[in-house]
Amino acid sequence: MKKILILNGPNLNMLGKRDPKQYGSMTLADIEALCRDVAAEYDFEIDFRQSNHEGELVEWIQQALGKCDALMINAGAYTHTSLAIRDALELLEVPIIEVHLSDPKTREEFRHFSYIERLATATISGQKDQSYVLALKKLGEILN
Ligand code: DQA
């Protein structure tokens, strides 16, 4: 079974309450359940986590070294600010898929830059909860 670590950054625990036009109406628990259904189709074991803390995300990425077959990350606002998360991701030798519910490139200018995108095998954004489904499908193509 391939192991996929799915990391979610700050404020993603508030999905369901955040702007539904950008992020949809599903909660993070709903998205986790959706990911578990899709992962089962591909025989993936998933570890789905969320943190509001940059350092905790960095530690989880470091701990994933040599222990997962791919990583999906929606770093939330840290996408646009965190060199520390970028440097941790650079240590990984497995495919990284950058995920966003909204499409940051078509929103405010301060969301256009991503520290993660150059390290990512693919970026999937703008499809709300389906961005996670498409990211898992992409990993299905890459890993299986
Ligand atoms: C987000 C986009 C980011 O710009 C924002 O800060 C988020 C969520 C998304 O999934 O669309 O928190 O990563």
PDB file of C-alpha atoms and ligand atoms in Angstrom, residues 10-12 18 22-23 74-77 79-80 99-104 107 111, ligand 1:
ATOM      1  CA  PRO A  10      -3.796  27.408   8.867  1.00  0.00           C
ATOM      2  CA  ASN A  11      -7.511  28.174   8.902  1.00  0.00           C
ATOM      3  CA  LEU A  12      -8.411  25.076   6.919  1.00  0.00           C
ATOM      4  CA  ARG A  18     -14.990  30.360   5.492  1.00  0.00           C
ATOM      5  CA  GLN A  22     -13.919  30.536  -2.655  1.00  0.00           C
ATOM      6  CA  TYR A  23     -13.714  27.385  -0.594  1.00  0.00           C
ATOM      7  CA  ASN A  74      -2.583  22.768   1.054  1.00  0.00           C
ATOM      8  CA  ALA A  75      -0.417  25.125   3.071  1.00  0.00           C
ATOM      9  CA  GLY A  76      -3.136  27.801   3.188  1.00  0.00           C
ATOM     10  CA  ALA A  77      -1.658  31.269   3.666  1.00  0.00           C
ATOM     11  CA  THR A  79       1.867  28.933   0.631  1.00  0.00           C
ATOM     12  CA  HIS A  80       2.589  32.614   0.036  1.00  0.00           C
ATOM     13  CA  VAL A  99      -3.505  21.709  -3.572  1.00  0.00           C
ATOM     14  CA  HIS A 100      -5.828  24.700  -3.202  1.00  0.00           C
ATOM     15  CA  LEU A 101      -9.596  24.856  -2.950  1.00  0.00           C
ATOM     16  CA  SER A 102      -9.707  28.305  -4.568  1.00  0.00           C
ATOM     17  CA  ASP A 103      -7.512  29.531  -7.405  1.00  0.00           C
ATOM     18  CA  PRO A 104      -5.004  31.860  -5.703  1.00  0.00           C
ATOM     19  CA  ARG A 107      -7.464  36.286  -6.490  1.00  0.00           C
ATOM     20  CA  ARG A 111      -1.840  35.251  -3.215  1.00  0.00           C
TER      21      ARG A 111
HETATM   22  C1  DQA B   1      -5.978  28.348   0.032  1.00  0.00           C
HETATM   23  C2  DQA B   1      -5.623  29.656  -0.681  1.00  0.00           C
HETATM   24  C3  DQA B   1      -4.767  30.544   0.209  1.00  0.00           C
HETATM   25  O1  DQA B   1      -4.472  31.764  -0.466  1.00  0.00           O
HETATM   26  C4  DQA B   1      -5.505  30.884   1.485  1.00  0.00           C
HETATM   27  O2  DQA B   1      -4.680  31.640   2.342  1.00  0.00           O
HETATM   28  C5  DQA B   1      -6.032  29.677   2.183  1.00  0.00           C
HETATM   29  C6  DQA B   1      -6.632  28.611   1.388  1.00  0.00           C
HETATM   30  C7  DQA B   1      -6.960  27.506  -0.787  1.00  0.00           C
HETATM   31  O3  DQA B   1      -7.090  26.315  -0.488  1.00  0.00           O
HETATM   32  O4  DQA B   1      -7.611  28.006  -1.692  1.00  0.00           O
HETATM   33  O5  DQA B   1      -6.053  29.601   3.408  1.00  0.00           O
HETATM   34  O6  DQA B   1      -4.786  27.595   0.209  1.00  0.00           O
END
